[in-house]
Amino acid sequence: MSQRFLLSRFIDLLVVLFGVSIIVFLMIRLIPGDAVAIMLGANTEITPDRIAELKSRIGLDQPILIQYGRWIWGAVQGDLGTSIWTGRPVMQEIGANIWPTIELTLLSVLVGAGLSIPLGAFMAEARGKGAEVFVRIGAIAGLTIPSFWLGIVSIFMVAKFLPGVQALGYVPFSEDPLGNLQRMILPVIALSLPMLANLSRLVRSAMLDALSQDYIRTAKAKGANRRRIIYKHALRNALIPFITSVGVSAGYLLGGAIVIEQVFAIPGLGRLVLGAIAERNYPLVQATILVMTTAFVLVNFLVDMLYAVIDPRVSR
Amino acid sequence: MIGFARQNRLFSFAVVFVALQVLLAVFAPALGLQDPYAQIMVQRLKGPSPVNWLGTDQLGRDILSRIIYGYRTSLLTCVTAVILSLLAGGTLGMLAAYYRGWFDRIVMRLMDVLFAFPILLLAIAVIAVLGPSIWGAAIAIAIVYTPIFSRLLRGPALVICESEYVTGAKAIGAGDMRIIFLHLLPNLASVVLVQTSLLLSAAILVEASLSFLGLGAQPPTPSLGLMLSEGRNFLLLAPWPAIFAGFAILFLSFGFNLLGDALRDTLDPRLRKES
């Protein structure tokens, strides 16, 4: 990987993060009407004193450039302000809610990406046969099935046919590893299905593409067996679009996790941000969105780097 | 035409499937359905019957009627959102490709930043600012899709701008507007058609998610996402509202996705030969 490539990607990364921070920062300031009165209006009586007090507490009484400077300086040091209602640092609230979301997202990536390879290979084999149209329709159905609905239906099924099985809520892995994984099964299935559909379609077309290349013909001519051709030669070359897609899917999963957490009563970042919106606790809303987006941007940065390691042509 | 339909069975099926749902939504008031807002308390949470084909919800409202009116809400929101984002994103992407230089760089940087947010999270952020409503949801989806359209159109537009016929048009002194409207737009039509259909399919899911979270349509509006979130409270007692609403979302989103997919095959002869 050339240093120039690394440097230019790193500058891109900083520019995007800077832009993201500006948008998130402006959120509060774009709320129509008096944002502070709206925030207070959710839980307490509005008095001019209270407005002035809250304004100075979240720094809204300063010139906007100074506000941004202070906010971003704090953010870089891990201080994103305090929650309006509890007075606790928002980073503490995020820290308390981040693990279920990380676990849910990671498990879903593993399941979705892991299963998509054999499934995509299988779909590629169905090409030109009568089953092809079903494969295609199945993939689109997987992509368009509302994951939260799938979650709700699965909860219903479990409650009806497997009473006594705990499908809702969350227990930390460190406290009860089995209970933790058991409660993760349904949310992970619901969350990973659209990703599975998307990735397996990609694996299918990448494989079909690779199988028509000359080096596959050479491998066949050499007498390599089918399985070896598919897994060693064809799949390896499908890896790059695959990895990019996994990175992009991470964003879908983070968004989807918000809904799935709501369905399965999992106390993660999704529940945190929705609760914060309902309470109009904007510093917490801002911080959660900033943290989740930064995570997504960093994941894609790493994917880009990985890309260059796998395929040296990229960084040249 | 009939020969075409036979050749492209999947495409014809997709067209009929989507048209059926859209027509239901458009002509909902003329179908003689029950009032989707009428609450009949003694008829709460009843299963499917000759009177209420798909049963009733927790307030005794007819589910079939609420689903068809829910289609209206969903389509209205999503079509508005996709048109807005196509206008904004498509215009920006096309102009960026046409003018290149600093304009291109600034616009695409801006799009990169919007693109950096996970889709649903950005939509939620927009609604946190605008307040929850169907119009809030429509604007949120439009903002989320703007960078997608701009990227989708910039690529093909760049290729067209480099083509000989555009160079030729410039050489004979055609103005910017003439080139953009006469050469660029018509040649982008097929990309636009396919992507609009695919993004509409995704928008339907985003809108349903937002309404499900209470950030889109508000009660008592008939909304598919809202029906799911209300229905889940009575799941064991009466699963049908949630189950039927989910199928409705699936069918609508599925139809547009299949249509986009089939359109791509039909419009791109290179792909047709392959498959």
XYZ file of N, CA and C in Angstrom, chain A residues 30-236:
621
model
N -31.243 23.925 13.834
C -32.169 23.960 12.699
C -33.617 23.730 13.127
N -33.803 23.346 14.389
C -35.162 23.087 14.839
C -35.984 24.363 14.718
N -37.125 24.282 14.012
C -37.937 25.493 13.852
C -38.437 25.972 15.220
N -38.439 27.262 15.413
C -38.880 27.801 16.701
C -37.741 27.791 17.704
N -38.075 28.018 18.950
C -37.066 28.084 19.999
C -36.769 26.674 20.509
N -35.598 26.146 20.095
C -35.260 24.769 20.437
C -35.261 24.564 21.951
N -34.777 25.534 22.677
C -34.660 25.363 24.123
C -36.041 25.264 24.767
N -36.963 26.117 24.300
C -38.326 26.049 24.831
C -38.953 24.698 24.500
N -38.674 24.201 23.279
C -39.215 22.897 22.883
C -38.656 21.798 23.779
N -37.340 21.871 24.031
C -36.720 20.867 24.899
C -37.349 20.874 26.279
N -37.496 22.076 26.841
C -38.060 22.185 28.185
C -39.514 21.744 28.191
N -40.211 22.081 27.102
C -41.641 21.819 27.028
C -42.012 20.362 27.211
N -41.058 19.457 26.945
C -41.387 18.045 27.057
C -41.666 17.642 28.496
N -40.934 18.195 29.450
C -41.084 17.708 30.824
C -41.426 18.755 31.900
N -41.054 20.011 31.687
C -41.282 20.973 32.766
C -41.973 22.228 32.245
N -42.299 23.070 33.170
C -42.894 24.347 32.837
C -41.818 25.252 32.225
N -42.231 26.081 31.280
C -41.254 26.946 30.628
C -41.266 28.325 31.289
N -40.141 28.732 31.842
C -40.030 30.095 32.359
C -38.790 30.715 31.712
N -38.763 32.029 31.579
C -37.586 32.680 30.966
C -36.291 32.306 31.691
N -36.369 32.178 33.021
C -35.171 31.810 33.777
C -34.643 30.450 33.366
N -35.589 29.506 33.302
C -35.189 28.140 32.935
C -34.589 28.127 31.535
N -35.206 28.894 30.622
C -34.692 28.951 29.257
C -33.263 29.482 29.253
N -33.053 30.580 29.974
C -31.721 31.185 30.004
C -30.710 30.222 30.628
N -31.153 29.523 31.663
C -30.244 28.615 32.361
C -29.807 27.469 31.452
N -30.821 26.869 30.762
C -30.507 25.741 29.874
C -29.664 26.203 28.692
N -29.992 27.399 28.196
C -29.245 27.949 27.062
C -27.768 28.058 27.410
N -27.498 28.568 28.590
C -26.086 28.745 28.920
C -25.460 27.393 29.244
N -26.275 26.456 29.767
C -25.706 25.158 30.101
C -25.282 24.416 28.843
N -26.102 24.464 27.778
C -25.659 23.780 26.560
C -24.966 24.736 25.598
N -24.652 25.938 26.063
C -23.778 26.820 25.290
C -24.456 27.539 24.145
N -25.799 27.565 24.116
C -26.478 28.198 22.986
C -26.430 29.724 23.033
N -25.886 30.288 24.121
C -25.839 31.751 24.205
C -24.537 32.325 23.638
N -23.691 31.435 23.093
C -22.412 31.894 22.539
C -22.531 32.109 21.029
N -21.574 32.836 20.424
C -21.554 32.914 18.956
C -21.360 31.514 18.367
N -21.940 31.297 17.172
C -22.045 29.926 16.663
C -20.685 29.265 16.409
N -19.698 30.047 15.972
C -18.387 29.446 15.721
C -17.749 28.946 17.007
N -17.919 29.753 18.069
C -17.376 29.347 19.373
C -18.100 28.103 19.878
N -19.444 28.090 19.656
C -20.217 26.911 20.040
C -19.658 25.665 19.370
N -19.432 25.777 18.038
C -18.942 24.607 17.312
C -17.564 24.204 17.808
N -16.687 25.219 17.974
C -15.334 24.945 18.442
C -15.328 24.200 19.763
N -16.136 24.685 20.711
C -16.188 24.023 22.018
C -16.727 22.615 21.910
N -17.788 22.505 21.103
C -18.452 21.210 20.980
C -17.512 20.170 20.383
N -16.829 20.551 19.283
C -15.975 19.581 18.595
C -14.736 19.278 19.433
N -14.232 20.283 20.157
C -13.076 20.070 21.034
C -13.446 19.068 22.123
N -14.642 19.237 22.668
C -15.116 18.283 23.667
C -15.290 16.902 23.060
N -15.904 16.873 21.849
C -16.191 15.589 21.207
C -14.920 14.787 20.983
N -13.860 15.480 20.523
C -12.593 14.792 20.278
C -12.050 14.181 21.569
N -12.322 14.845 22.680
C -11.837 14.320 23.966
C -12.842 13.378 24.620
N -13.897 13.049 23.882
C -14.875 12.106 24.426
C -15.913 12.763 25.326
N -16.081 14.081 25.223
C -17.096 14.752 26.037
C -18.125 15.379 25.102
N -19.321 14.819 25.096
C -20.348 15.334 24.181
C -21.471 16.027 24.932
N -21.147 16.544 26.099
C -22.153 17.276 26.853
C -22.878 16.388 27.837
N -23.880 16.968 28.497
C -24.618 16.209 29.490
C -26.073 16.076 29.066
N -26.664 14.991 29.487
C -28.071 14.752 29.220
C -28.909 15.817 29.934
N -29.910 16.355 29.223
C -30.678 17.446 29.811
C -31.418 17.019 31.070
N -31.981 15.810 31.044
C -32.849 15.425 32.165
C -32.111 14.774 33.303
N -31.121 13.917 33.005
C -30.451 13.237 34.111
C -29.203 13.984 34.560
N -28.677 14.870 33.716
C -27.463 15.584 34.080
C -26.212 14.719 33.980
N -26.394 13.462 33.577
C -25.212 12.598 33.417
C -24.543 12.914 32.086
N -23.205 12.698 32.007
C -22.545 12.894 30.710
C -23.170 11.948 29.680
N -23.461 12.465 28.452
C -24.130 11.609 27.470
C -23.265 10.420 27.085
N -21.927 10.592 27.145
C -21.067 9.471 26.787
C -21.280 8.299 27.739
N -21.611 8.620 28.993
C -21.868 7.570 29.965
C -23.134 6.793 29.584
N -24.159 7.540 29.147
C -25.401 6.880 28.727
C -25.151 6.023 27.489
N -24.353 6.560 26.579
C -24.054 5.792 25.370
C -23.261 4.545 25.732
N -22.276 4.707 26.614
C -21.477 3.565 27.046
C -22.330 2.471 27.661
N -23.391 2.879 28.378
C -24.238 1.888 29.025
C -25.139 1.166 28.031
N -25.340 1.745 26.847
C -26.262 1.155 25.878
C -25.591 0.614 24.630
N -24.266 0.751 24.544
C -23.632 0.458 23.257
C -23.425 -1.038 23.020
N -23.251 -1.822 24.080
C -22.872 -3.230 23.888
C -23.941 -4.068 23.207
N -25.215 -3.944 23.610
C -26.226 -4.742 22.890
C -26.245 -4.436 21.395
N -26.067 -3.159 21.032
C -26.085 -2.804 19.614
C -24.883 -3.389 18.889
N -23.718 -3.302 19.520
C -22.519 -3.869 18.898
C -22.685 -5.371 18.704
N -23.168 -6.037 19.742
C -23.321 -7.496 19.658
C -24.317 -7.862 18.556
N -25.466 -7.186 18.550
C -26.504 -7.466 17.559
C -25.976 -7.254 16.138
N -25.260 -6.141 15.942
C -24.764 -5.832 14.603
C -23.686 -6.815 14.165
N -22.753 -7.093 15.074
C -21.667 -8.006 14.712
C -22.183 -9.401 14.388
N -23.073 -9.915 15.244
C -23.618 -11.243 15.000
C -24.366 -11.278 13.670
N -25.089 -10.199 13.369
C -25.846 -10.171 12.118
C -24.915 -10.128 10.909
N -23.818 -9.379 11.023
C -22.846 -9.363 9.922
C -22.281 -10.767 9.720
N -21.921 -11.416 10.843
C -21.348 -12.760 10.741
C -22.315 -13.723 10.075
N -23.563 -13.717 10.538
C -24.559 -14.640 9.997
C -24.863 -14.296 8.538
N -25.141 -13.011 8.269
C -25.513 -12.599 6.916
C -24.399 -12.853 5.917
N -23.178 -12.427 6.271
C -22.062 -12.581 5.342
C -21.657 -14.047 5.240
N -21.665 -14.743 6.372
C -21.243 -16.143 6.376
C -22.146 -17.018 5.530
N -23.445 -16.866 5.698
C -24.365 -17.730 4.949
C -24.464 -17.340 3.483
N -24.139 -16.072 3.171
C -24.348 -15.620 1.796
C -23.403 -16.316 0.817
N -22.252 -16.777 1.299
C -21.293 -17.400 0.371
C -21.801 -18.749 -0.147
N -22.138 -19.690 0.749
C -22.697 -20.934 0.199
C -24.030 -20.697 -0.536
N -24.854 -19.786 -0.016
C -26.148 -19.546 -0.656
C -25.962 -18.955 -2.062
N -25.035 -18.006 -2.170
C -24.776 -17.386 -3.470
C -24.206 -18.396 -4.456
N -23.318 -19.277 -3.959
C -22.737 -20.308 -4.823
C -23.842 -21.238 -5.314
N -24.747 -21.568 -4.395
C -25.882 -22.419 -4.751
C -26.753 -21.737 -5.808
N -26.988 -20.419 -5.608
C -27.817 -19.681 -6.562
C -27.151 -19.625 -7.940
N -25.829 -19.513 -7.943
C -25.118 -19.462 -9.218
C -25.277 -20.786 -9.964
N -25.320 -21.868 -9.204
C -25.473 -23.184 -9.834
C -26.858 -23.360 -10.446
N -27.839 -22.655 -9.888
C -29.211 -22.805 -10.372
C -29.429 -22.081 -11.685
N -28.432 -21.373 -12.134
C -28.567 -20.575 -13.333
C -28.943 -21.407 -14.552
N -29.924 -20.884 -15.297
C -30.309 -21.561 -16.525
C -31.231 -22.746 -16.294
N -31.503 -23.058 -15.023
C -32.433 -24.149 -14.748
C -33.802 -23.570 -14.399
N -34.773 -24.427 -14.259
C -36.130 -23.984 -13.950
C -36.208 -23.264 -12.618
N -35.263 -23.606 -11.720
C -35.318 -23.034 -10.374
C -34.890 -21.561 -10.364
N -34.315 -21.102 -11.478
C -33.713 -19.773 -11.450
C -34.705 -18.673 -11.074
N -35.910 -18.754 -11.638
C -36.880 -17.705 -11.368
C -37.260 -17.682 -9.885
N -37.288 -18.877 -9.261
C -37.617 -18.926 -7.836
C -36.477 -18.340 -7.000
N -35.267 -18.645 -7.423
C -34.100 -18.101 -6.734
C -34.161 -16.577 -6.768
N -34.493 -16.054 -7.950
C -34.530 -14.610 -8.123
C -35.629 -13.979 -7.279
N -36.821 -14.582 -7.337
C -37.935 -14.042 -6.562
C -37.657 -14.169 -5.065
N -37.053 -15.303 -4.680
C -36.714 -15.494 -3.279
C -35.753 -14.430 -2.784
N -34.763 -14.093 -3.616
C -33.780 -13.091 -3.213
C -34.445 -11.722 -3.046
N -35.337 -11.374 -3.970
C -36.009 -10.075 -3.859
C -36.933 -10.055 -2.641
N -37.603 -11.183 -2.400
C -38.476 -11.239 -1.223
C -37.651 -11.052 0.049
N -36.469 -11.683 0.104
C -35.608 -11.540 1.272
C -35.183 -10.096 1.484
N -35.024 -9.410 0.357
C -34.561 -8.027 0.407
C -35.677 -7.076 0.846
N -36.918 -7.416 0.491
C -38.004 -6.460 0.722
C -38.896 -6.855 1.887
N -38.615 -7.970 2.536
C -39.438 -8.346 3.676
C -39.114 -7.372 4.811
N -40.125 -6.742 5.404
C -39.816 -5.782 6.474
C -39.252 -6.530 7.673
N -38.008 -6.230 8.047
C -37.354 -7.035 9.085
C -38.076 -6.913 10.424
N -38.679 -5.748 10.679
C -39.362 -5.620 11.978
C -40.624 -6.468 12.016
N -41.230 -6.636 10.836
C -42.402 -7.511 10.761
C -41.997 -8.965 11.002
N -40.904 -9.363 10.356
C -40.369 -10.699 10.565
C -40.117 -10.931 12.059
N -39.567 -9.903 12.709
C -39.318 -9.996 14.146
C -40.602 -10.203 14.925
N -41.620 -9.407 14.586
C -42.895 -9.492 15.303
C -43.530 -10.864 15.095
N -43.525 -11.330 13.843
C -44.128 -12.634 13.564
C -43.374 -13.736 14.304
N -42.023 -13.614 14.346
C -41.270 -14.666 15.037
C -41.542 -14.644 16.539
N -41.727 -13.469 17.107
C -42.078 -13.390 18.531
C -43.421 -14.079 18.771
N -44.352 -13.804 17.860
C -45.678 -14.408 17.960
C -45.582 -15.938 17.898
N -44.803 -16.433 16.944
C -44.655 -17.879 16.784
C -44.069 -18.511 18.040
N -43.020 -17.870 18.576
C -42.377 -18.425 19.765
C -43.344 -18.420 20.938
N -44.066 -17.309 21.095
C -44.990 -17.203 22.220
C -46.100 -18.245 22.095
N -46.494 -18.537 20.870
C -47.607 -19.447 20.642
C -47.164 -20.905 20.763
N -46.034 -21.224 20.101
C -45.663 -22.636 20.004
C -44.547 -23.053 20.967
N -43.783 -22.113 21.449
C -42.727 -22.454 22.405
C -42.866 -21.602 23.656
N -44.010 -21.704 24.330
C -44.177 -20.844 25.507
C -43.098 -21.211 26.527
N -42.625 -20.219 27.248
C -41.568 -20.508 28.210
C -40.193 -20.152 27.671
N -40.067 -20.057 26.333
C -38.788 -19.610 25.778
C -38.752 -18.084 25.822
N -37.698 -17.570 26.408
C -37.591 -16.114 26.544
C -37.005 -15.514 25.262
N -37.831 -14.772 24.519
C -37.356 -14.225 23.245
C -37.085 -12.733 23.328
N -37.583 -12.083 24.365
C -37.462 -10.626 24.433
C -36.411 -10.199 25.442
N -35.951 -8.951 25.290
C -35.051 -8.362 26.269
C -33.600 -8.716 26.014
N -32.772 -8.434 27.010
C -31.334 -8.603 26.843
C -30.702 -8.911 28.183
N -29.804 -9.876 28.220
C -28.941 -10.043 29.392
C -27.510 -10.004 28.899
N -26.626 -9.350 29.655
C -25.231 -9.273 29.204
C -24.625 -10.665 29.092
N -23.769 -10.830 28.097
C -23.112 -12.104 27.851
C -22.335 -12.563 29.083
N -21.731 -11.607 29.800
C -20.897 -11.958 30.940
C -21.735 -12.533 32.091
N -23.017 -12.161 32.151
C -23.848 -12.654 33.249
C -24.439 -14.020 32.943
N -24.915 -14.176 31.705
C -25.616 -15.403 31.346
C -25.408 -15.657 29.854
N -24.271 -16.293 29.508
C -23.922 -16.431 28.089
C -25.010 -17.127 27.272
N -25.589 -18.198 27.833
C -26.602 -18.929 27.078
C -27.871 -18.098 26.883
N -28.296 -17.474 27.962
C -29.490 -16.628 27.897
C -29.284 -15.482 26.928
N -28.086 -14.944 26.915
C -27.755 -13.860 25.996
C -27.896 -14.316 24.554
N -27.278 -15.451 24.232
C -27.319 -15.923 22.849
C -28.733 -16.334 22.448
N -29.441 -16.949 23.389
C -30.807 -17.382 23.105
C -31.676 -16.190 22.708
N -31.528 -15.083 23.437
C -32.329 -13.900 23.129
C -31.873 -13.209 21.853
N -30.654 -13.528 21.413
C -30.124 -12.882 20.208
C -30.575 -13.591 18.930
N -31.027 -14.848 19.053
C -31.310 -15.636 17.842
C -32.316 -14.939 16.926
N -33.491 -14.635 17.464
C -34.533 -14.045 16.608
C -34.145 -12.673 16.070
N -33.641 -11.756 16.916
C -33.249 -10.452 16.352
C -32.192 -10.581 15.260
N -31.244 -11.484 15.450
C -30.180 -11.618 14.452
C -30.741 -12.154 13.136
N -31.647 -13.129 13.223
C -32.260 -13.644 11.991
C -32.984 -12.503 11.267
N -33.806 -11.757 12.018
C -34.595 -10.687 11.396
C -33.694 -9.629 10.772
N -32.631 -9.281 11.487
C -31.778 -8.196 11.020
C -30.884 -8.621 9.863
N -30.464 -9.897 9.857
C -29.480 -10.289 8.848
C -30.120 -10.733 7.537
N -31.413 -10.989 7.520
C -32.024 -11.541 6.299
C -31.878 -10.643 5.068
N -32.208 -9.343 5.179
C -32.040 -8.513 3.978
C -30.587 -8.457 3.517
N -29.657 -8.441 4.474
C -28.245 -8.419 4.122
C -27.856 -9.720 3.436
N -28.394 -10.820 3.961
C -28.131 -12.127 3.368
C -28.623 -12.154 1.921
N -29.828 -11.633 1.694
C -30.385 -11.624 0.343
C -29.506 -10.792 -0.582
N -29.119 -9.629 -0.101
C -28.312 -8.711 -0.893
C -26.951 -9.329 -1.240
N -26.277 -9.848 -0.201
C -24.932 -10.378 -0.418
C -24.940 -11.648 -1.251
N -25.962 -12.495 -1.066
C -25.938 -13.734 -1.830
C -26.199 -13.453 -3.308
N -26.995 -12.422 -3.589
C -27.168 -12.028 -4.990
C -25.841 -11.572 -5.584
N -25.102 -10.830 -4.743
C -23.809 -10.330 -5.201
C -22.829 -11.474 -5.433
N -22.789 -12.414 -4.501
C -21.897 -13.561 -4.650
C -22.273 -14.322 -5.916
N -23.578 -14.483 -6.148
C -24.038 -15.201 -7.337
C -23.499 -14.546 -8.605
N -23.714 -13.220 -8.738
C -23.324 -12.604 -10.003
C -21.812 -12.510 -10.118
N -21.119 -12.306 -8.998
C -19.658 -12.259 -9.057
C -19.105 -13.615 -9.459
N -19.751 -14.665 -8.962
C -19.285 -16.003 -9.307
C -19.534 -16.332 -10.774
N -20.725 -15.960 -11.250
C -21.036 -16.207 -12.659
C -20.039 -15.468 -13.534
N -19.714 -14.267 -13.099
C -18.748 -13.455 -13.821
C -17.389 -14.148 -13.838
N -16.969 -14.584 -12.644
C -15.650 -15.198 -12.518
C -15.583 -16.518 -13.285
N -16.679 -17.271 -13.257
C -16.662 -18.590 -13.889
C -16.486 -18.509 -15.398
N -16.808 -17.322 -15.969
C -16.659 -17.216 -17.418
C -15.274 -16.709 -17.817
N -14.412 -16.493 -16.835
C -13.079 -15.970 -17.149
C -12.131 -17.069 -17.645
N -11.066 -16.616 -18.278
C -10.129 -17.571 -18.855
C -9.460 -18.462 -17.818
N -9.126 -17.876 -16.668
C -8.354 -18.688 -15.712
C -9.186 -19.845 -15.161
N -10.517 -19.685 -15.192
C -11.352 -20.802 -14.759
C -11.289 -21.921 -15.801
N -11.285 -21.495 -17.065
C -11.199 -22.488 -18.126
C -9.878 -23.240 -18.005
N -8.829 -22.490 -17.692
C -7.523 -23.125 -17.515
C -7.578 -24.130 -16.373
N -8.194 -23.707 -15.253
C -8.281 -24.600 -14.100
C -9.051 -25.855 -14.468
N -10.125 -25.670 -15.241
C -10.922 -26.829 -15.653
C -10.082 -27.743 -16.534
N -9.334 -27.106 -17.456
C -8.538 -27.880 -18.388
C -7.474 -28.674 -17.652
N -6.979 -28.083 -16.551
C -5.972 -28.771 -15.745
C -6.574 -29.980 -15.043
N -7.890 -30.009 -14.991
C -8.550 -31.132 -14.356
C -8.882 -30.912 -12.889
N -8.863 -29.621 -12.443
C -9.244 -29.335 -11.059
C -10.719 -29.679 -10.886
N -11.086 -30.173 -9.703
C -12.486 -30.551 -9.565
C -13.367 -29.329 -9.305
N -14.670 -29.538 -9.454
C -15.661 -28.486 -9.398
C -15.613 -27.633 -8.134
N -15.611 -28.352 -7.019
C -15.629 -27.667 -5.735
C -14.409 -26.754 -5.584
N -13.263 -27.311 -6.022
C -12.037 -26.548 -5.914
C -12.097 -25.315 -6.816
N -12.683 -25.469 -7.992
C -12.793 -24.332 -8.903
C -13.661 -23.243 -8.280
N -14.791 -23.672 -7.732
C -15.711 -22.682 -7.178
C -15.099 -21.971 -5.977
N -14.627 -22.747 -5.009
C -14.208 -22.104 -3.762
C -12.832 -21.476 -3.836
N -11.937 -22.073 -4.623
C -10.582 -21.530 -4.635
C -10.455 -20.400 -5.662
N -10.957 -20.634 -6.862
C -10.703 -19.664 -7.923
C -11.811 -18.625 -8.063
N -13.041 -19.093 -8.189
C -14.119 -18.151 -8.481
C -14.424 -17.255 -7.279
N -14.541 -17.870 -6.116
C -14.935 -17.088 -4.954
C -13.883 -16.064 -4.558
N -12.627 -16.457 -4.686
C -11.573 -15.540 -4.270
C -11.658 -14.233 -5.053
